[in-house]
Coordinates of C-alpha atoms and ligand atoms in Angstrom, one line a residue:
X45 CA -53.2 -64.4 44.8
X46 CA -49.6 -65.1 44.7
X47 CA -47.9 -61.9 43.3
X48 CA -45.4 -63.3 40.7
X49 CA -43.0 -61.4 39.0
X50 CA -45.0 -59.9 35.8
X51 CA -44.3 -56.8 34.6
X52 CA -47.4 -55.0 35.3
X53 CA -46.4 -51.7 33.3
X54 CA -48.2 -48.9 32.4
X55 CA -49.9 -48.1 28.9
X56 CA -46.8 -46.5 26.9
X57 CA -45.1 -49.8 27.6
X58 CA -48.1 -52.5 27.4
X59 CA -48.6 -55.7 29.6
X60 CA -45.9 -58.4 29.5
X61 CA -46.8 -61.5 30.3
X62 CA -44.0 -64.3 32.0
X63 CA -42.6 -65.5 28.7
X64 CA -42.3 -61.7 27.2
X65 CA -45.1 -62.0 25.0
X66 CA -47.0 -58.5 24.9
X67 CA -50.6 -58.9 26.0
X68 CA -52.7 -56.2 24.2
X69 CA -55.7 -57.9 22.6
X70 CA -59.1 -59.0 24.6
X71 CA -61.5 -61.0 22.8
X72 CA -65.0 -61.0 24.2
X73 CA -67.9 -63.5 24.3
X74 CA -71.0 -61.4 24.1
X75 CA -73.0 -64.2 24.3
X76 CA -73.2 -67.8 24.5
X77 CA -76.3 -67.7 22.0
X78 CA -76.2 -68.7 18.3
X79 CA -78.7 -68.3 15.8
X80 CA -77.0 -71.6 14.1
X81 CA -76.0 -75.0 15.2
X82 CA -73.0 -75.8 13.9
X83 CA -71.5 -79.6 14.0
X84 CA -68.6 -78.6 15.8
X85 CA -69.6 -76.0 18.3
X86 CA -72.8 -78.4 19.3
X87 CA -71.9 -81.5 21.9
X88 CA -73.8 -85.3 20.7
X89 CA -76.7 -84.1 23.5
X90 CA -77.9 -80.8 21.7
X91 CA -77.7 -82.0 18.0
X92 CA -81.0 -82.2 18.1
X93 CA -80.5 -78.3 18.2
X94 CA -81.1 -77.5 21.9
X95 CA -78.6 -75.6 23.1
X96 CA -77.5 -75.5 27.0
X97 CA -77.9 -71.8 27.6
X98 CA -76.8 -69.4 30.1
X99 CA -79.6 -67.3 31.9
X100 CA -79.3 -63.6 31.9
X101 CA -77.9 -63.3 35.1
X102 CA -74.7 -65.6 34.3
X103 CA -74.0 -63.1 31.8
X104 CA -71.7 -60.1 32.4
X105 CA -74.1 -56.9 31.7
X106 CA -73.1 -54.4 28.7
X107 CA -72.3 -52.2 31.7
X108 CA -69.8 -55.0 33.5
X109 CA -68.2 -55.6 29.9
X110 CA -68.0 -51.9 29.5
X111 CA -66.1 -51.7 32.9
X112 CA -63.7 -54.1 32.5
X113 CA -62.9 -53.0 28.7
X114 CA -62.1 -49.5 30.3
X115 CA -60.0 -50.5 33.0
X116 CA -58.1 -53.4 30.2
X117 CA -57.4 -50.1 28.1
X118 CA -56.0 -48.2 30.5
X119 CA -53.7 -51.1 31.4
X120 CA -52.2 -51.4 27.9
X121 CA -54.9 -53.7 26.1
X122 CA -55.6 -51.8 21.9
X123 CA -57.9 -54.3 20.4
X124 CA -60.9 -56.1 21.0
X125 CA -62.7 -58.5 19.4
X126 CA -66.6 -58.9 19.7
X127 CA -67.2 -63.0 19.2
X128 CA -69.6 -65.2 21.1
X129 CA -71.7 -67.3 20.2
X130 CA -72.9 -65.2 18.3
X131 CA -72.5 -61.6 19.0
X132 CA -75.0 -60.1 16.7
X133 CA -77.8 -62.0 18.3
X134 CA -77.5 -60.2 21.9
X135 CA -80.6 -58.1 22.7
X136 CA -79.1 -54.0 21.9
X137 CA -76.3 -55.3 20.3
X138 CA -75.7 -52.0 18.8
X139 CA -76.0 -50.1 21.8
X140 CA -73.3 -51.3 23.6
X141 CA -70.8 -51.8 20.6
X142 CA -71.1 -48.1 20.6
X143 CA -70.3 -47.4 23.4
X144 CA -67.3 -49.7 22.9
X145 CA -66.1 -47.8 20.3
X146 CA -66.2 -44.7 21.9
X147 CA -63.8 -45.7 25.3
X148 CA -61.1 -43.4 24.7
X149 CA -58.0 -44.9 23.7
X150 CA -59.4 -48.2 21.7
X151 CA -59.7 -47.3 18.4
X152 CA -59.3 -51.2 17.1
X153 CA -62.8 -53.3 17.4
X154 CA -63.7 -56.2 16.0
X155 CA -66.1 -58.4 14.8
X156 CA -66.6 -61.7 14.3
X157 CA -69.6 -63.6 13.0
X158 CA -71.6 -66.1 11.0
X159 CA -72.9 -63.4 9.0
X160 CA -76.5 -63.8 9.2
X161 CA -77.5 -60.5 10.8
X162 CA -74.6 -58.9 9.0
X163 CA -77.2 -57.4 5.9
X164 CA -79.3 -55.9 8.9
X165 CA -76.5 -54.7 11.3
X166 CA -73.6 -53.9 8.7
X167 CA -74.1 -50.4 8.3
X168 CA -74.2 -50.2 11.5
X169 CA -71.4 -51.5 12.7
X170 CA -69.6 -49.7 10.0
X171 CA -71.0 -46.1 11.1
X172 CA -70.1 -47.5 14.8
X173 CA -66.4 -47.4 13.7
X174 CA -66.1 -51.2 14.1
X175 CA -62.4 -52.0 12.0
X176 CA -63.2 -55.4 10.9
X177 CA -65.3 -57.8 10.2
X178 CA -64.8 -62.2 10.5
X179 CA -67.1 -64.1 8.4
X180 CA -67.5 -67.6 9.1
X181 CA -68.3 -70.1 6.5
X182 CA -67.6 -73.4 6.2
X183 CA -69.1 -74.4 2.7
X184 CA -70.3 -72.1 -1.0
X185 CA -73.0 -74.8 -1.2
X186 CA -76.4 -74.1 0.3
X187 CA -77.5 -77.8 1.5
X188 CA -74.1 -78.2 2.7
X189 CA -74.1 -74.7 5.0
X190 CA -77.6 -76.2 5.9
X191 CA -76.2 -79.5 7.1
X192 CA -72.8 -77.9 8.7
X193 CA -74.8 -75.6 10.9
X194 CA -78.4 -76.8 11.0
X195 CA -79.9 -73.9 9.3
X196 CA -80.5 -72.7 5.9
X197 CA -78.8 -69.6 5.8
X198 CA -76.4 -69.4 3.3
X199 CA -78.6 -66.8 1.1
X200 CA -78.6 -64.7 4.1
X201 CA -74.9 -65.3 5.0
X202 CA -73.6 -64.4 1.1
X203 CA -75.8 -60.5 1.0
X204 CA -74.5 -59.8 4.7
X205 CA -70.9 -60.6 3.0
X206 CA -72.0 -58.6 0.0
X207 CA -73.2 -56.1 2.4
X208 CA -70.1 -55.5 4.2
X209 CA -67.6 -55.7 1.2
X210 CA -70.0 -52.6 -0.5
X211 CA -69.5 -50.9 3.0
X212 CA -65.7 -50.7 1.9
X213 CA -64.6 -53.4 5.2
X214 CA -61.2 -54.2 4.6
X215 CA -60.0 -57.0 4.5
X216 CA -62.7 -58.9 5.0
X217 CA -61.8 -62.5 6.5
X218 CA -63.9 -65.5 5.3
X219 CA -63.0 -68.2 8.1
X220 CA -63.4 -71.8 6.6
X221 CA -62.7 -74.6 9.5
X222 CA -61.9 -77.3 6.9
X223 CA -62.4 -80.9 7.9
X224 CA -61.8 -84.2 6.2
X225 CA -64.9 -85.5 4.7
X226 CA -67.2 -83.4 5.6
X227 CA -66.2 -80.2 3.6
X228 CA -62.7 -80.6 2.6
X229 CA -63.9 -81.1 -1.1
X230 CA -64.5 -76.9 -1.2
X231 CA -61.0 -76.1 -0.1
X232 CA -60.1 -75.2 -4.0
X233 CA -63.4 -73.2 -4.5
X234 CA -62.3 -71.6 -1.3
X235 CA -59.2 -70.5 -2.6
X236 CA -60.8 -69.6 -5.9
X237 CA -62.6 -67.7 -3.9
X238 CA -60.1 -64.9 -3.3
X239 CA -59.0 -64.4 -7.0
X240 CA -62.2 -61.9 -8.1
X241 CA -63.3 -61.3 -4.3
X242 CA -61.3 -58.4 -2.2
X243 CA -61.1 -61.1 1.1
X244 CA -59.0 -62.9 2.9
X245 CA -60.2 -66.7 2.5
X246 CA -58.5 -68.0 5.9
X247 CA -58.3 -71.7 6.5
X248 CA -58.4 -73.2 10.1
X249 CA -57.6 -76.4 11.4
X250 CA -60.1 -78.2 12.9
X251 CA -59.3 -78.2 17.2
X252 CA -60.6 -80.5 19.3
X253 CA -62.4 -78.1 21.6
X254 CA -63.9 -79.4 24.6
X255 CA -67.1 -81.3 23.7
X256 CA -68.0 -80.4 20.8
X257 CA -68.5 -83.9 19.0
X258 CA -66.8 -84.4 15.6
X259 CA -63.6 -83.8 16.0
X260 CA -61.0 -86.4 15.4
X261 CA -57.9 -87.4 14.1
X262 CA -59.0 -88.5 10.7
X263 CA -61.3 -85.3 10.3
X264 CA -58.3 -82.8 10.9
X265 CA -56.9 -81.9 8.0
X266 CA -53.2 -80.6 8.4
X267 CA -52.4 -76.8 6.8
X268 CA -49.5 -78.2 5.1
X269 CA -52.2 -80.9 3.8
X270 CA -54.6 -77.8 2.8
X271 CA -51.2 -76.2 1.0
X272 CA -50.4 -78.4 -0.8
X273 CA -54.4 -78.8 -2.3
X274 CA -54.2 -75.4 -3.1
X275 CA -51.0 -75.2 -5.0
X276 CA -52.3 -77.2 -7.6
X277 CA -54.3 -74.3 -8.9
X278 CA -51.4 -71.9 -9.1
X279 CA -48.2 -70.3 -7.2
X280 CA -48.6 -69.9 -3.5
X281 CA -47.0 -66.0 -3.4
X282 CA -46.6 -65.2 0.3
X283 CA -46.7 -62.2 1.6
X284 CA -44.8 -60.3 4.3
X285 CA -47.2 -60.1 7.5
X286 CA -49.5 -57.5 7.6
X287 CA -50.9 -55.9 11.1
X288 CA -53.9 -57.0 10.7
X289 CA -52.6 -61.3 10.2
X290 CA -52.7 -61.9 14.0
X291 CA -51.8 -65.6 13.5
X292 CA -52.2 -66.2 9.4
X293 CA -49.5 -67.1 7.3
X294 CA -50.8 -65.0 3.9
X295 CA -50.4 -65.7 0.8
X296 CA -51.6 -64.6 -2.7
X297 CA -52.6 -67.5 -5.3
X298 CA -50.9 -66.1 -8.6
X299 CA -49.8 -62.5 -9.0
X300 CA -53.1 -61.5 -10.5
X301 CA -55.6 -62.4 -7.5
X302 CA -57.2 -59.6 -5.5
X303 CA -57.8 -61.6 -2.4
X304 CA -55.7 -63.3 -0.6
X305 CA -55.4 -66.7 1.7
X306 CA -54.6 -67.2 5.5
X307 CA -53.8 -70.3 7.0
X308 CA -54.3 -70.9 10.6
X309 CA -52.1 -74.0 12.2
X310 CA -53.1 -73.6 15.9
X311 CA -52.3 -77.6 15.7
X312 CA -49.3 -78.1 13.1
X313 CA -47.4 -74.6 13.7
X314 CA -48.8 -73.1 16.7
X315 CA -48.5 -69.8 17.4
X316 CA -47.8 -69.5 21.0
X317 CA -44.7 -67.7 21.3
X318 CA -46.5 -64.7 19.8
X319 CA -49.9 -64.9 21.7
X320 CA -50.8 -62.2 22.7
X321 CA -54.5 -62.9 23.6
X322 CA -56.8 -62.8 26.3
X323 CA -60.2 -63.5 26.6
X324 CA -63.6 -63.3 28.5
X325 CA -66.2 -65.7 28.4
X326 CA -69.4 -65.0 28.1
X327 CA -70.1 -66.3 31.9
X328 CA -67.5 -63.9 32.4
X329 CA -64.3 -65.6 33.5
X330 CA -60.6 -64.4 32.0
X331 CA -59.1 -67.0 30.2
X332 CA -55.5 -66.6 29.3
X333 CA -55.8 -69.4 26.2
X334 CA -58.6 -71.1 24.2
X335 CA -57.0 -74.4 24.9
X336 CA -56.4 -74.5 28.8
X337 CA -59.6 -74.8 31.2
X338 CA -57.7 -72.2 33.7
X339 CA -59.6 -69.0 34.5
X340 CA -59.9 -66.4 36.7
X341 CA -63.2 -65.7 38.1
X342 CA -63.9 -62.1 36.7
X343 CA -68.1 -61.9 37.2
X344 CA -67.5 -62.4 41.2
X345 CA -65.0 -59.3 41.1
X346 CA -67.1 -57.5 39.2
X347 CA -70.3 -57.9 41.4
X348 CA -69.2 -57.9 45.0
X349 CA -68.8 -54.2 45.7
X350 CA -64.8 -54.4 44.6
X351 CA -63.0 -51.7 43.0
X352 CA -61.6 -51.0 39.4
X353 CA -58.1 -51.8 41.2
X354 CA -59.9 -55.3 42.1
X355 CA -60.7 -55.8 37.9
X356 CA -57.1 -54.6 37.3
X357 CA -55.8 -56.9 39.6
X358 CA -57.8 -60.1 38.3
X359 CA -56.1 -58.9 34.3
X360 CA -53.0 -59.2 36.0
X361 CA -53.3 -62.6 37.2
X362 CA -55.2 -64.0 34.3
X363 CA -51.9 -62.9 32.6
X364 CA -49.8 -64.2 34.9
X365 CA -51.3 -67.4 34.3
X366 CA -51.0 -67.2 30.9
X367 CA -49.6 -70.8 29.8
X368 CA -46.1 -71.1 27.5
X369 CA -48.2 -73.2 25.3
X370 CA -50.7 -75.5 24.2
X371 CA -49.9 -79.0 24.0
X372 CA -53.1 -79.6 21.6
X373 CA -51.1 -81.4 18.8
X374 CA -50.6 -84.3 21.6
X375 CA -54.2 -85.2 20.6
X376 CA -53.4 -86.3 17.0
X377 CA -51.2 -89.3 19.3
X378 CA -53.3 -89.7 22.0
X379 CA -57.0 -89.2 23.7
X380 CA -57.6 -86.2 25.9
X381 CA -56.6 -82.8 26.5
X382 CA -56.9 -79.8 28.3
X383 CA -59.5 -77.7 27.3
X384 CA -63.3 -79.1 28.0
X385 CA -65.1 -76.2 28.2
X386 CA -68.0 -74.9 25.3
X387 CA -66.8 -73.0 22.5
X388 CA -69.5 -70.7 21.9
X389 CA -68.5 -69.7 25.6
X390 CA -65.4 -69.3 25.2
X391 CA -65.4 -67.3 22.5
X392 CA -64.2 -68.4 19.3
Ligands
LIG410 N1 -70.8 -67.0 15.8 C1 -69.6 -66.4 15.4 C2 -69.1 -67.0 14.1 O1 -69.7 -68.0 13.7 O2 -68.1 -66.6 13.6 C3 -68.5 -66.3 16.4 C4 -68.3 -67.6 17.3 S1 -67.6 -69.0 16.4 C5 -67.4 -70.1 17.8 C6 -66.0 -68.4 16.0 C7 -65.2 -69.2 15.1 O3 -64.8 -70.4 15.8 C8 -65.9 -69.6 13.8 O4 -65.1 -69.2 12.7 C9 -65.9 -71.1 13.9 O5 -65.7 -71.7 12.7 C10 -64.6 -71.4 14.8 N2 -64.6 -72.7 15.5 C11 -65.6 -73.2 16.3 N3 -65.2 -74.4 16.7 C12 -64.0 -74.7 16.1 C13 -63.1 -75.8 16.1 N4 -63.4 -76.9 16.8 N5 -61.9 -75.7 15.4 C14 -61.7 -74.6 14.7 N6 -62.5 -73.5 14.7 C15 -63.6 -73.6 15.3

């Protein structure tokens, strides 16, 4: 490993990557399993609903996750984000985010989900000291949820949002990936969404991620595209950037609403100058950025008898590797691009 010249600082001053951006936020891939199939996160081959899977022992333990959370801590790293797949289908789920959430010195977990489990597990993760919670949902009409991700779950999705909204979760986000055709026709009831609900209604454009097989050019739709729908219904108000944004520009549709909306350009008005993301895969490997294949090989580290200064030292270089940027907007010109591998790997 080449030893470039990162600022590898300790925890009062954070981890700097090589374009000054402040690294303190690890998003992790619990699982590459998902209870749903969704059209985008499925390649042509498993639409019949088969899903490739990793076996158990491609999957970092609760106990390797554990480890390397610790050590990212001590190194400067204040949030993380449980994603997957998704994460509330992992065997002891609950177990392990407690654990989590009692490492000394994180006191900002996440959550991400489809919202299935979210009736059963919401407690929970409430009582667990979990901060937040990430809804996904693509569509406010059952058949349509059924078609987007293969299963009829929409009932199921709407209590577990119910669920965590009585809990007193704030805000909950609502993340709707809104695509031409296919769903683009609910971006209004979206917003309308977030006048009489206390959530963020967050709109993300569509990415071509690896092979997942429906995205392209004509089914993006652009924020400024997804704006400009919604301002027909009333003012866009924005509003100054909260702590809890990370990328969203926010706004509030009419002074009266008591949600409000994010929109997420990772295409149109990328956000890499303020990244300050890394993540693990569920096959555990560090990736620097969702949209570049590089990684660093974290599971090998973590297994052949090497150190916590070993782990340490494979953050650092997954941060030193860190790309300026995505080039992802290239695709709306041109065919191909730099990120192949599966989303519900990844980490979404
Ligand atoms: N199962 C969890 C869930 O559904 O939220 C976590 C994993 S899922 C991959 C995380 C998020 O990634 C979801 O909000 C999903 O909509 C989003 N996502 C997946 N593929 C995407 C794509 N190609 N473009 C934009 N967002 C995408």
């Amino acid at each position: 490993m080449t030893q470039k010249n990162t600022t590898i600082a300790p925890r009062t001053n954070g981890l700097v990557d090589l374009f000054a951006r402040s690294i303190s936020y690890l998003r992790l891939s619990l699982t590459d399993r998902c209870n749903l199939r969704c059209l985008y996160c499925v390649t042509e081959e498993e639409s019949d609903g088969v899903l490739t899977k990793l076996t158990h022992n491609e999957l970092l333990s609760y106990e390797e996750l554990l480890r390397v959370v610790r050590v990212a801590v001590a190194m400067g790293i204040t949030k993380v984000r449980l994603t997957g797949g998704e994460p509330l289908v992992r065997r002891n789920v609950m177990r392990f985010i407690r654990e989590l959430t009692g490492i000394e010195g994180l006191d900002d977990v996440r959550i991400t989900t489809n919202g299935v489990l979210l009736e059963r597990y919401g407690r929970e993760l409430y009582e667990a000291g979990v901060t937040k919670v990430n809804i996904s949902l693509d569509s406010l009409k059952p058949e349509r949820v059924a078609a987007i991700t293969g299963v009829n779950c929409f009932d199921a999705v709407w209590r577990g949002i119910e669920t965590v909204l009585t809990l007193g979760f704030a805000p909950v986000k609502l993340n709707m990936v809104a695509m031409r055709h296919i769903n683009d026709d609910e971006i209004v009831d979206f917003a309308r969404l977030s006048r009489r609900l206390p959530v963020q209604v967050r709109f993300i454009e569509f990415m071509p991620i690896g092979e997942s097989s429906r995205w392209n050019a004509d089914t993006y739709i652009s924020t400024d595209e997804i704006m400009a729908r919604i301002a027909a219904l009333g003012e866009l108000i924005p509003l100054e950037k909260g702590r809890n944004d990370g990328p969203a520009r926010v706004f509030r549709l009419g002074a009266d609403s008591v949600g409000t909306l994010g929109f997420i350009s990772p295409l149109s008005h990328h956000f890499c100058n303020r990244c300050n993301r890394l993540r693990l895969t569920s096959a555990g490997a560090l990736r620097s950025c969702l949209l570049h294949d590089d990684e660093v090989d974290l599971r090998t580290v973590l297994r052949n008898g090497s150190g916590d200064e070993a782990v340490r030292e494979a953050l650092l270089a997954a941060i030193r590797n860190k790309p300026e940027g995505h080039h992802l907007e290239e695709r709306l010109r041109r065919s191909g691009g730099d990120c192949h591998g599966r989303m519900s790997r990844i980490g979404g």
